[in-house]
mmCIF file of C-alpha atoms in Angstrom:
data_model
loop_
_atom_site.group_PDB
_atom_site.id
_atom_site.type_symbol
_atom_site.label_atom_id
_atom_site.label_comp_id
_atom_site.label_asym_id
_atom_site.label_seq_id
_atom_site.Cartn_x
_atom_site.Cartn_y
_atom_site.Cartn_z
ATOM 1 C CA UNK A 221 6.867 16.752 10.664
ATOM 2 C CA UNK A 222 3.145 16.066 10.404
ATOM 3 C CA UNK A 223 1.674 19.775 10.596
ATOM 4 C CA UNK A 224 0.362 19.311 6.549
ATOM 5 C CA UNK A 225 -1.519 16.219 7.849
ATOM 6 C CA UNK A 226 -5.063 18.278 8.487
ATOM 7 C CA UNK A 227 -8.477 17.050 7.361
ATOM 8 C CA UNK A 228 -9.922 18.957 4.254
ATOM 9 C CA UNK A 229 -13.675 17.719 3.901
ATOM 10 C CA UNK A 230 -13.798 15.986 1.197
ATOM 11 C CA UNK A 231 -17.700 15.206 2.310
ATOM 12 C CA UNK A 232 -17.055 11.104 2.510
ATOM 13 C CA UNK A 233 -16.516 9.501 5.333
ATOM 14 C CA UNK A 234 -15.715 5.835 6.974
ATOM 15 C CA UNK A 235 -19.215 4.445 5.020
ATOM 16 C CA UNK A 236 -18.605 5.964 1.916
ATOM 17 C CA UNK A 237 -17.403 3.201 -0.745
ATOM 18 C CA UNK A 238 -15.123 3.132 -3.884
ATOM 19 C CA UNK A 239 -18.445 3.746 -6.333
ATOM 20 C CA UNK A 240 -19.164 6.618 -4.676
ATOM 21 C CA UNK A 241 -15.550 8.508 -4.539
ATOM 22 C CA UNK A 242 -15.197 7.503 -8.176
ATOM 23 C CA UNK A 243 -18.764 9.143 -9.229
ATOM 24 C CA UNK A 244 -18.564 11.430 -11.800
ATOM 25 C CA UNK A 245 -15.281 11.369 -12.335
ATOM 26 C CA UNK A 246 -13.943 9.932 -16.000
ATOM 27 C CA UNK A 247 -10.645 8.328 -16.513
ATOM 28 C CA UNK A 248 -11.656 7.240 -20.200
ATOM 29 C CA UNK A 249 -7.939 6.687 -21.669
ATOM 30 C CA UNK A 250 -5.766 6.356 -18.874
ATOM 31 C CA UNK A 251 -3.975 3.152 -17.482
ATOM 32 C CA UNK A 252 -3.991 1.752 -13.826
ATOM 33 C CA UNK A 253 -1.740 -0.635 -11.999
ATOM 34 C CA UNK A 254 -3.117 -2.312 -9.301
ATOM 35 C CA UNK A 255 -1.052 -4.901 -7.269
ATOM 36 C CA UNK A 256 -2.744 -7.360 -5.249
ATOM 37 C CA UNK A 257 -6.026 -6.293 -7.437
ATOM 38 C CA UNK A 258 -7.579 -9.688 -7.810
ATOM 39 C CA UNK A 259 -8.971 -10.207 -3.936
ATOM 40 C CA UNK A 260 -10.277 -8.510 -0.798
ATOM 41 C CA UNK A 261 -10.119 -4.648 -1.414
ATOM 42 C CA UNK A 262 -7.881 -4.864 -4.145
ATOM 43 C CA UNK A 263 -10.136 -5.977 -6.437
ATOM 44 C CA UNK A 264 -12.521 -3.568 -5.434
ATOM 45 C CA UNK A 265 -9.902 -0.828 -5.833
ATOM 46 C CA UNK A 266 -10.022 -2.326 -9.421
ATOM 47 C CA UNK A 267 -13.974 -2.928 -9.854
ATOM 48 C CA UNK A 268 -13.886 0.842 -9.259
ATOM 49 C CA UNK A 269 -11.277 2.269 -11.741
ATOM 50 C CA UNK A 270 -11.818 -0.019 -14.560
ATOM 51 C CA UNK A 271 -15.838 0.936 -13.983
ATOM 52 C CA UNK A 272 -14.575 4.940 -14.163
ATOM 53 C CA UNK A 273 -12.973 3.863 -17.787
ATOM 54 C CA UNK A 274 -9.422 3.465 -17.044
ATOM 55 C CA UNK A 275 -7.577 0.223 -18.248
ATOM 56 C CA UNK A 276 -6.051 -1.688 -14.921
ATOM 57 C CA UNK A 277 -3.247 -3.822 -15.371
ATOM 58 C CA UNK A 278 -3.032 -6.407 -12.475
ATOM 59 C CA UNK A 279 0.597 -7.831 -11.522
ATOM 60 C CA UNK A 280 -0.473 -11.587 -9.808
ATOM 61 C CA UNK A 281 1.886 -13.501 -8.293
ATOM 62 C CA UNK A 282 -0.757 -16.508 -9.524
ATOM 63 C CA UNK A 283 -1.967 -15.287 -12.820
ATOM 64 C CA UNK A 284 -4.764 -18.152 -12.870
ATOM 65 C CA UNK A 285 -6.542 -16.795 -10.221
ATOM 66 C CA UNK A 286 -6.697 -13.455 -11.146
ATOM 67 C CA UNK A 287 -7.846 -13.502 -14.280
ATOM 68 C CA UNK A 288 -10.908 -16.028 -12.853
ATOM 69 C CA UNK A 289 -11.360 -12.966 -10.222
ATOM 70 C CA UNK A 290 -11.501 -10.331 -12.778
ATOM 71 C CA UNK A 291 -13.231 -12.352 -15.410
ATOM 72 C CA UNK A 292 -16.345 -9.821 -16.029
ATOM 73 C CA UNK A 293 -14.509 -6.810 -15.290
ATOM 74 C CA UNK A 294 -13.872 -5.030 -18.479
ATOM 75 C CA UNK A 295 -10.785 -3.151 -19.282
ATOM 76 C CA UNK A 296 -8.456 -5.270 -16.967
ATOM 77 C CA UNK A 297 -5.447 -7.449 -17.790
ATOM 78 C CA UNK A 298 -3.468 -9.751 -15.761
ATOM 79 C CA UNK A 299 0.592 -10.060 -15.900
ATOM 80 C CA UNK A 300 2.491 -12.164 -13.717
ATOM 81 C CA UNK A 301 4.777 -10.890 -11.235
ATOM 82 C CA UNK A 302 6.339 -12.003 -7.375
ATOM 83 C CA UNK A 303 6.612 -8.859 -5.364
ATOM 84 C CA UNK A 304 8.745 -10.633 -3.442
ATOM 85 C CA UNK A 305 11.621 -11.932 -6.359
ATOM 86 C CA UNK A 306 13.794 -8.377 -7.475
ATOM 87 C CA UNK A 307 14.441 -10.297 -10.788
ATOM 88 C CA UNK A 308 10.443 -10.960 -11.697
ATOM 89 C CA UNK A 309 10.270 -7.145 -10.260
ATOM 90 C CA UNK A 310 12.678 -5.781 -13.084
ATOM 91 C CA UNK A 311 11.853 -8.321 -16.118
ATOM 92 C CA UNK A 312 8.120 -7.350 -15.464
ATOM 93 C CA UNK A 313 8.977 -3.571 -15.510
ATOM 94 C CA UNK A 314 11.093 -4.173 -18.719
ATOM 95 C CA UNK A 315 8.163 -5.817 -20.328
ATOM 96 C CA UNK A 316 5.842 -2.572 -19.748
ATOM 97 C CA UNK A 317 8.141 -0.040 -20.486
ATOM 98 C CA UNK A 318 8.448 -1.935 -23.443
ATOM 99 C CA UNK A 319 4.813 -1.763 -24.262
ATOM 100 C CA UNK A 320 5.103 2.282 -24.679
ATOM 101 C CA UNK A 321 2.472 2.798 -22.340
ATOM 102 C CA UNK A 322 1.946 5.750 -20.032
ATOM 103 C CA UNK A 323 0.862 4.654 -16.350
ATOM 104 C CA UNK A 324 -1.531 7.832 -14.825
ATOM 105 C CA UNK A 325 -2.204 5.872 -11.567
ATOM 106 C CA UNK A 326 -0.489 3.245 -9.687
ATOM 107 C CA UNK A 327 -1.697 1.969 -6.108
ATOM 108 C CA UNK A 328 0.756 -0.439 -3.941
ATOM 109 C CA UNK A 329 -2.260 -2.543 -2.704
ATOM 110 C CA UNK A 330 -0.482 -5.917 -2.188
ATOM 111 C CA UNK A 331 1.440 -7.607 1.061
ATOM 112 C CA UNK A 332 1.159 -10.059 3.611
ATOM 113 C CA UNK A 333 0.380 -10.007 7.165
ATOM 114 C CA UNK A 334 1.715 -11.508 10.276
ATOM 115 C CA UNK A 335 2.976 -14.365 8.458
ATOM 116 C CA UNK A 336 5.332 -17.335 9.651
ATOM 117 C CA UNK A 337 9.172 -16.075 9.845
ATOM 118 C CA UNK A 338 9.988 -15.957 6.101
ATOM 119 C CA UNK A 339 13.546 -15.112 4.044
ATOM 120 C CA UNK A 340 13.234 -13.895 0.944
ATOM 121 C CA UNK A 341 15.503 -11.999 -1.490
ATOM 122 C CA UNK A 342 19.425 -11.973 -2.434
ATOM 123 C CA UNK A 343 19.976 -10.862 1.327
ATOM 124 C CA UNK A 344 17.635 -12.904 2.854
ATOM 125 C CA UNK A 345 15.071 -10.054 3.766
ATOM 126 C CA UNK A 346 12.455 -10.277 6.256
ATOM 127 C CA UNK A 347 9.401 -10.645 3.854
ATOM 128 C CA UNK A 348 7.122 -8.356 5.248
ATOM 129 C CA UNK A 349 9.681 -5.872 4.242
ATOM 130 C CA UNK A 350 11.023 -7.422 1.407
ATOM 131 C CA UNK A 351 7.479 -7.680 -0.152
ATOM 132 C CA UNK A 352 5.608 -4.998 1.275
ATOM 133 C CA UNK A 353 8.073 -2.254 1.348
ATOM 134 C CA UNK A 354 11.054 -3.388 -1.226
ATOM 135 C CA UNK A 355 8.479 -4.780 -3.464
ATOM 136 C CA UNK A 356 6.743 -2.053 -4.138
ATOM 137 C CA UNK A 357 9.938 0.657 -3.802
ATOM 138 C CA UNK A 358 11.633 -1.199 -6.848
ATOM 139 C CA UNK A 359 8.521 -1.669 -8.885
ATOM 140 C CA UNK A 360 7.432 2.017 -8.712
ATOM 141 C CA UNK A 361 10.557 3.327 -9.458
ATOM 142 C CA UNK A 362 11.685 0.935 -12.194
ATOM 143 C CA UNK A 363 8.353 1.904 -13.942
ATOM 144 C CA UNK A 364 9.244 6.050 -13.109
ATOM 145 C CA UNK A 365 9.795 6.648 -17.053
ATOM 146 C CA UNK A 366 6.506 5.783 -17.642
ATOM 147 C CA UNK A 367 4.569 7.817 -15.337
ATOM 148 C CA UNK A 368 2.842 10.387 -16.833
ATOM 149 C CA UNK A 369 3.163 13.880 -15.526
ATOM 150 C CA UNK A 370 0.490 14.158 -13.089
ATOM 151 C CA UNK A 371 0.120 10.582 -12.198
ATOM 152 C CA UNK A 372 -0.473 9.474 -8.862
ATOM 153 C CA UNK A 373 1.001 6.700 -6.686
ATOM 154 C CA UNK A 374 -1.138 5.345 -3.619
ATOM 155 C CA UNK A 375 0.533 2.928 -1.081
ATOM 156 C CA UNK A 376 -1.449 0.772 1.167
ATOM 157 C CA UNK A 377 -0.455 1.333 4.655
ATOM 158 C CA UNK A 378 -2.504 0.642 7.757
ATOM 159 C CA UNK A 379 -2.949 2.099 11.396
ATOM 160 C CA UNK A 380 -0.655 -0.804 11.823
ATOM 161 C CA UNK A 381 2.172 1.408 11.738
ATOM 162 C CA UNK A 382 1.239 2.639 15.120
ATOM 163 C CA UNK A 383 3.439 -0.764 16.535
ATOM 164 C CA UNK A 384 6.302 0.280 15.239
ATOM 165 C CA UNK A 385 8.559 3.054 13.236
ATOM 166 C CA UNK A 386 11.364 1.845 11.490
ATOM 167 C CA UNK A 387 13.983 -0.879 13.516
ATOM 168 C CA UNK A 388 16.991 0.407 11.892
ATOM 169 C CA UNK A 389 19.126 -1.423 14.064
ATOM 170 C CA UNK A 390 17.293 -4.674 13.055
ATOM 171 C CA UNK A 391 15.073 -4.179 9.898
ATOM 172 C CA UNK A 392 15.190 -7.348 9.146
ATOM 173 C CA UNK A 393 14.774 -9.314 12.520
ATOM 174 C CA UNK A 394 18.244 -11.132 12.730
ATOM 175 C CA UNK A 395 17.902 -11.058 16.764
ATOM 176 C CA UNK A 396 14.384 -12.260 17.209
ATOM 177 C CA UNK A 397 11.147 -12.135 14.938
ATOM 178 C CA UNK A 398 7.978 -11.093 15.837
ATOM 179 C CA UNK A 399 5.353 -11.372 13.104
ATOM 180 C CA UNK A 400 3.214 -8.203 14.382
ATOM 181 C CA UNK A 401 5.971 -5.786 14.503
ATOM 182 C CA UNK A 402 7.020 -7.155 10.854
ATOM 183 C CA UNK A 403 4.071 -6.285 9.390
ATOM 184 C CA UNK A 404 3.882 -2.744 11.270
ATOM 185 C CA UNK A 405 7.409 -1.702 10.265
ATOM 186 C CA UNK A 406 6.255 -2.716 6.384
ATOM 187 C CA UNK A 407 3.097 -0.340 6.995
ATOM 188 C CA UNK A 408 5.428 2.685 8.413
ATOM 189 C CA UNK A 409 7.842 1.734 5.391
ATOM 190 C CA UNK A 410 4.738 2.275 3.170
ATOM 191 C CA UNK A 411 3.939 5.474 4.553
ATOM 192 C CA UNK A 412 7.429 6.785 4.246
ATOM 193 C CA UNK A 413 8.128 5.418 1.072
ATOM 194 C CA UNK A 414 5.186 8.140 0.062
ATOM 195 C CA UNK A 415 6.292 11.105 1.269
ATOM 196 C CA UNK A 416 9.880 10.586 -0.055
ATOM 197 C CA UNK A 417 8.717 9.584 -3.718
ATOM 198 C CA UNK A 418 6.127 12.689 -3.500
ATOM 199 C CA UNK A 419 9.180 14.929 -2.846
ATOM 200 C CA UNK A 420 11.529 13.746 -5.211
ATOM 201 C CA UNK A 421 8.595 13.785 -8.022
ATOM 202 C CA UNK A 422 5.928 16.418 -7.088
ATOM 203 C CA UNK A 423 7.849 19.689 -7.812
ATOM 204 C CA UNK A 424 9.439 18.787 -11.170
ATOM 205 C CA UNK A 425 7.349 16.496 -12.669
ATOM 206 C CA UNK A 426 3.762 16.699 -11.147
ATOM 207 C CA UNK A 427 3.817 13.086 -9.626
ATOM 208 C CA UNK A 428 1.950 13.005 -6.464
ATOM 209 C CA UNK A 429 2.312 10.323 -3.761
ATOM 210 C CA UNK A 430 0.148 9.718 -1.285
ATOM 211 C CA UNK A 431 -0.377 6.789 1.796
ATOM 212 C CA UNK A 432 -3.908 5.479 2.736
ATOM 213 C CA UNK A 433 -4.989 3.751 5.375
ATOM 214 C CA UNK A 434 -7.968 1.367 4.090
ATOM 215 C CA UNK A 435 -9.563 0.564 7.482
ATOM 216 C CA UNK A 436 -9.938 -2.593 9.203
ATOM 217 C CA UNK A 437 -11.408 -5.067 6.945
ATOM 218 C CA UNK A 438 -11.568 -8.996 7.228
ATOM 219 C CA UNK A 439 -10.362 -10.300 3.513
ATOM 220 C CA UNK A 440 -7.477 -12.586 2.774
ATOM 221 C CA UNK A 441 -5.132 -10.292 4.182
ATOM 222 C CA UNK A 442 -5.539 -11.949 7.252
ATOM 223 C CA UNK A 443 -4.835 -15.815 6.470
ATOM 224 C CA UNK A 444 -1.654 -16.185 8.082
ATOM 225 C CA UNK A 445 -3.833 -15.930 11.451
ATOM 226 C CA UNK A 446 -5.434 -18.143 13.090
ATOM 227 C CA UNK A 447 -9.526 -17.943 13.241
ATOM 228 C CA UNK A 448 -9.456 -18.642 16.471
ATOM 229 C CA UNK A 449 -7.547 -15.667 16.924
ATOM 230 C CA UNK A 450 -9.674 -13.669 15.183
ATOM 231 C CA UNK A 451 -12.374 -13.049 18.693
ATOM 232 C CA UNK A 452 -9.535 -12.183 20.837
ATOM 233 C CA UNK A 453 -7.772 -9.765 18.830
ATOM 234 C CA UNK A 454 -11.144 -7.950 18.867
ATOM 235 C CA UNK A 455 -12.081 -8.960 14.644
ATOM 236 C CA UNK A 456 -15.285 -10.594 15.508
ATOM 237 C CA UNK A 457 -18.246 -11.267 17.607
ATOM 238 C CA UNK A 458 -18.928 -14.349 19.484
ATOM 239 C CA UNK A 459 -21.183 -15.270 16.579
ATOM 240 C CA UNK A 460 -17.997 -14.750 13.769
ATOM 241 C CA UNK A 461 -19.640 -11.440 12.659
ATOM 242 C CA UNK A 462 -17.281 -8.394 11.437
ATOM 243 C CA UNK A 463 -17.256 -6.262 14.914
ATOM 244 C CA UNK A 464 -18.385 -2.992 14.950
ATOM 245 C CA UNK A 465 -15.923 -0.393 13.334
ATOM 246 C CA UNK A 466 -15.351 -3.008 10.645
ATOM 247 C CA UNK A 467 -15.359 -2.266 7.284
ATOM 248 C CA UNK A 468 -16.715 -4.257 4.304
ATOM 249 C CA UNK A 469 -14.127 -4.349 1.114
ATOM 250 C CA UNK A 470 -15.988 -1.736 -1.269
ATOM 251 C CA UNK A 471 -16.204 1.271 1.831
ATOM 252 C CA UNK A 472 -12.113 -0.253 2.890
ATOM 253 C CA UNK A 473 -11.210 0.379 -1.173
ATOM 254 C CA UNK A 474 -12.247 3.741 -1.009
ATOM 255 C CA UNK A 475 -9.836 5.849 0.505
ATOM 256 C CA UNK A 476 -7.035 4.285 -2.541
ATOM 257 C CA UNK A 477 -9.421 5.186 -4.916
ATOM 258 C CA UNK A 478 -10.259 8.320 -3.231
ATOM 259 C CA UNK A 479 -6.584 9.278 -3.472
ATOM 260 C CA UNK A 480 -5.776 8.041 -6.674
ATOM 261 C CA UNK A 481 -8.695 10.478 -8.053
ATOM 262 C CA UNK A 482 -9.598 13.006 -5.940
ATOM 263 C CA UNK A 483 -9.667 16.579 -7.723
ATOM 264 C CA UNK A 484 -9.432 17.798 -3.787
ATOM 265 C CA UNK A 485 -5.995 16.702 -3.638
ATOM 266 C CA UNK A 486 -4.439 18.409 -6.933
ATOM 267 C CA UNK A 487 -1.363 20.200 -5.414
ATOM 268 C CA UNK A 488 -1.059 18.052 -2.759
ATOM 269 C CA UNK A 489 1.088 15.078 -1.963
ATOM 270 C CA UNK A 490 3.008 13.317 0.699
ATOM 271 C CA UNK A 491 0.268 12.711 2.800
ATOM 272 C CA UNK A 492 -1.594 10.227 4.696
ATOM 273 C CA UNK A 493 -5.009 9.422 4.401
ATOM 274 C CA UNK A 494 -7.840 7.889 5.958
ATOM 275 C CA UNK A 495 -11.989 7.474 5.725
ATOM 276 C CA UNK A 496 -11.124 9.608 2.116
ATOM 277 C CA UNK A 497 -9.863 12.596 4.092
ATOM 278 C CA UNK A 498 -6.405 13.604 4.797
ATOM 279 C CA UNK A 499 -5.660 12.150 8.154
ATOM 280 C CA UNK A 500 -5.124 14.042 11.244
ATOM 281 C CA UNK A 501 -2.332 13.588 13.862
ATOM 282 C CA UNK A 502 -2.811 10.089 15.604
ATOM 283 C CA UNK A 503 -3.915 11.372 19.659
ATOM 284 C CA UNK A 504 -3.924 8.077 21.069
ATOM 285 C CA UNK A 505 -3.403 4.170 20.553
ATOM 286 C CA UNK A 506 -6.786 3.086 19.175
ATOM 287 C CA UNK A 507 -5.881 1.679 16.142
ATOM 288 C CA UNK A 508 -9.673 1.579 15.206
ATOM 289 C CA UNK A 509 -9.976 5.739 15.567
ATOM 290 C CA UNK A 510 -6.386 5.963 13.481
ATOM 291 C CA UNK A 511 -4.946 8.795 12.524
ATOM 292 C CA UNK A 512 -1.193 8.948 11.894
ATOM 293 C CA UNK A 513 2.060 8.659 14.107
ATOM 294 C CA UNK A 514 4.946 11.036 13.805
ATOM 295 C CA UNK A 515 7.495 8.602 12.631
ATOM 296 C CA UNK A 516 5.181 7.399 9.432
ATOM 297 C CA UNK A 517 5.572 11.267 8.267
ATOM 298 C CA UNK A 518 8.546 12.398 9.234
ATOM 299 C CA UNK A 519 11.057 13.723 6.241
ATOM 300 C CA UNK A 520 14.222 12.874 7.530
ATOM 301 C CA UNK A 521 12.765 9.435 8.090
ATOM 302 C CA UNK A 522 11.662 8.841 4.760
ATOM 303 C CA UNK A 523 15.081 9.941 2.974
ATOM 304 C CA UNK A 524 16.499 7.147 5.371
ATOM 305 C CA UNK A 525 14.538 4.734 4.224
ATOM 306 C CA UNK A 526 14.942 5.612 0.886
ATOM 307 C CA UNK A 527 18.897 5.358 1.048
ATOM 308 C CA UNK A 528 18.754 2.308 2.654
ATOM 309 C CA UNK A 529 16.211 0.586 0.094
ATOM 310 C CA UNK A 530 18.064 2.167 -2.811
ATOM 311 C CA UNK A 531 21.130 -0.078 -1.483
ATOM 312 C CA UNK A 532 19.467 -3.135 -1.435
ATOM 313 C CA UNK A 533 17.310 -3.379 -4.318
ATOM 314 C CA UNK A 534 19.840 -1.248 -6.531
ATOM 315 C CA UNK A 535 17.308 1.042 -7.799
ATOM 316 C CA UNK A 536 15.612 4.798 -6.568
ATOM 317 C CA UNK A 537 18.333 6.538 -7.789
#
């Protein structure tokens, strides 16, 4: 079901960058969370909200090296938490709801890509879905009392998603692992995990969800592969250069930020978004042009997914 998924013109494009989406807009006395928000376009999705006025908290799975990242970047604070450990999920969630403190905007930004097989989790989970997907579904909805109505959640997905939907007959790779369609089933799980949360929260309480697509962007995302790799896969020139359709972090931050402030998108929810635009129906297999596949949209989908992560993590309820 993808016929909402229609550009609006929001007047930005691929080029534009977090600073200028933000522009204008003031988020004096609201509070952030930003996972993943010490490196690559994470921290710019940071750079960009804290510079807007709103006080980012930054989960780190290595606390050190975030706060030497954000050191400079007023109105941010570091707290530790593994994405990938349930337990650190919930005992950092208790700790905030703790604090009393209303959370207006929340963007899934961290994961991993094409990593080595990994098991993480009570059930041994494939990680790219355990931290990706589960991660993130647990987190967001152990913190649900403290969003504030009209809050918005933004999950990082990518055109990656075009690889694969959902392997519900092996999410977790038991018969064969393939590090590619790992990370692409995490990035469809992302985009579904939107639209589900946006329909269980939009109507009653005003909590919008939407998916973004950053754009191809060489940051750390991309350590578990090889540079040699890199020129084949089509990253980079023969002279190591970014290749053309490339993005650098601050224009690949701006479609989260775009989404997580975007007056154009009050009343809206559930959607997909790319280049700081709603994103239209994916017409072909160029991952670079994007766009969005049926199965990362698709309602019936998403309510799958959401079952099935509410069993495992024990939460979503």
């Amino acid at each position: 079901m993808i016929t909402r998924q229609k550009s609006i013109g929001t007047g930005f494009g691929a080029h534009s960058t977090a600073a200028d989406v933000v522009a204008g807009i003031d988020l004096t006395g609201t509070n952030a969370l930003v996972t993943g928000g010490y490196s690559g376009l994470g921290l710019e999705v940071v750079r960009a909200l804290a510079g807007a006025g709103a006080h980012v908290v930054v989960p780190a799975r290595r606390p050190g090296t975030a706060a030497a990242a954000l050191r400079g970047i007023a109105g941010t604070e570091v707290q530790a938490l593994d994405l990938a450990d349930q337990d650190d999920v919930r005992a950092f969630a208790e700790r905030f709801l703790e604090s009393g403190r209303p959370l207006h905007t929340v963007v899934a930004n961290a994961g991993v890509m094409a990593c080595p097989e990994t098991r993480v989790g009570p059930g041994e989970w494939e990680a790219h879905f355990a931290i990706n997907h589960l991660g993130h579904f647990a987190l967001v909805n152990r913190l649900r009392p403290a969003l504030a109505r009209g809050a918005r959640v933004v999950a990082v997905a990518s055109s990656g998603h075009f690889l694969s939907g959902i392997r519900w007959d092996d999410i977790h790779f038991r018969t064969g692992y393939d590090r590619w369609l790992a990370y692409a089933q995490s990035k469809t799980a992302n985009a579904l995990f939107a639209v589900h949360l946006d329909r269980l929260l939009g109507a009653p309480a005003g909590i919008r969800a939407f998916a973004v697509h950053p754009g191809s962007i060489l940051t750390p995302l991309q350590r578990h592969v090889p540079r040699e790799e890199w020129r084949g896969l089509g990253w980079v020139t023969e002279t190591g250069e970014a290749a053309e359709g490339f993005k650098t972090p601050q224009q690949g931050a701006a479609t989260a930020v775009w989404a997580a402030t975007s007056p154009l998108l009050a009343g809206r929810g559930g959607l997909y978004c790319q280049d700081c635009d709603v994103a239209e129906p994916a017409t072909g297999d160029d991952m670079l042009v994007g766009g969005v596949k049926p199965w990362a949209v698709d309602r019936e989908a998403a309510a799958r997914l959401w079952d099935l992560s509410r069993e495992l993590t024990g939460v979503g309820g």
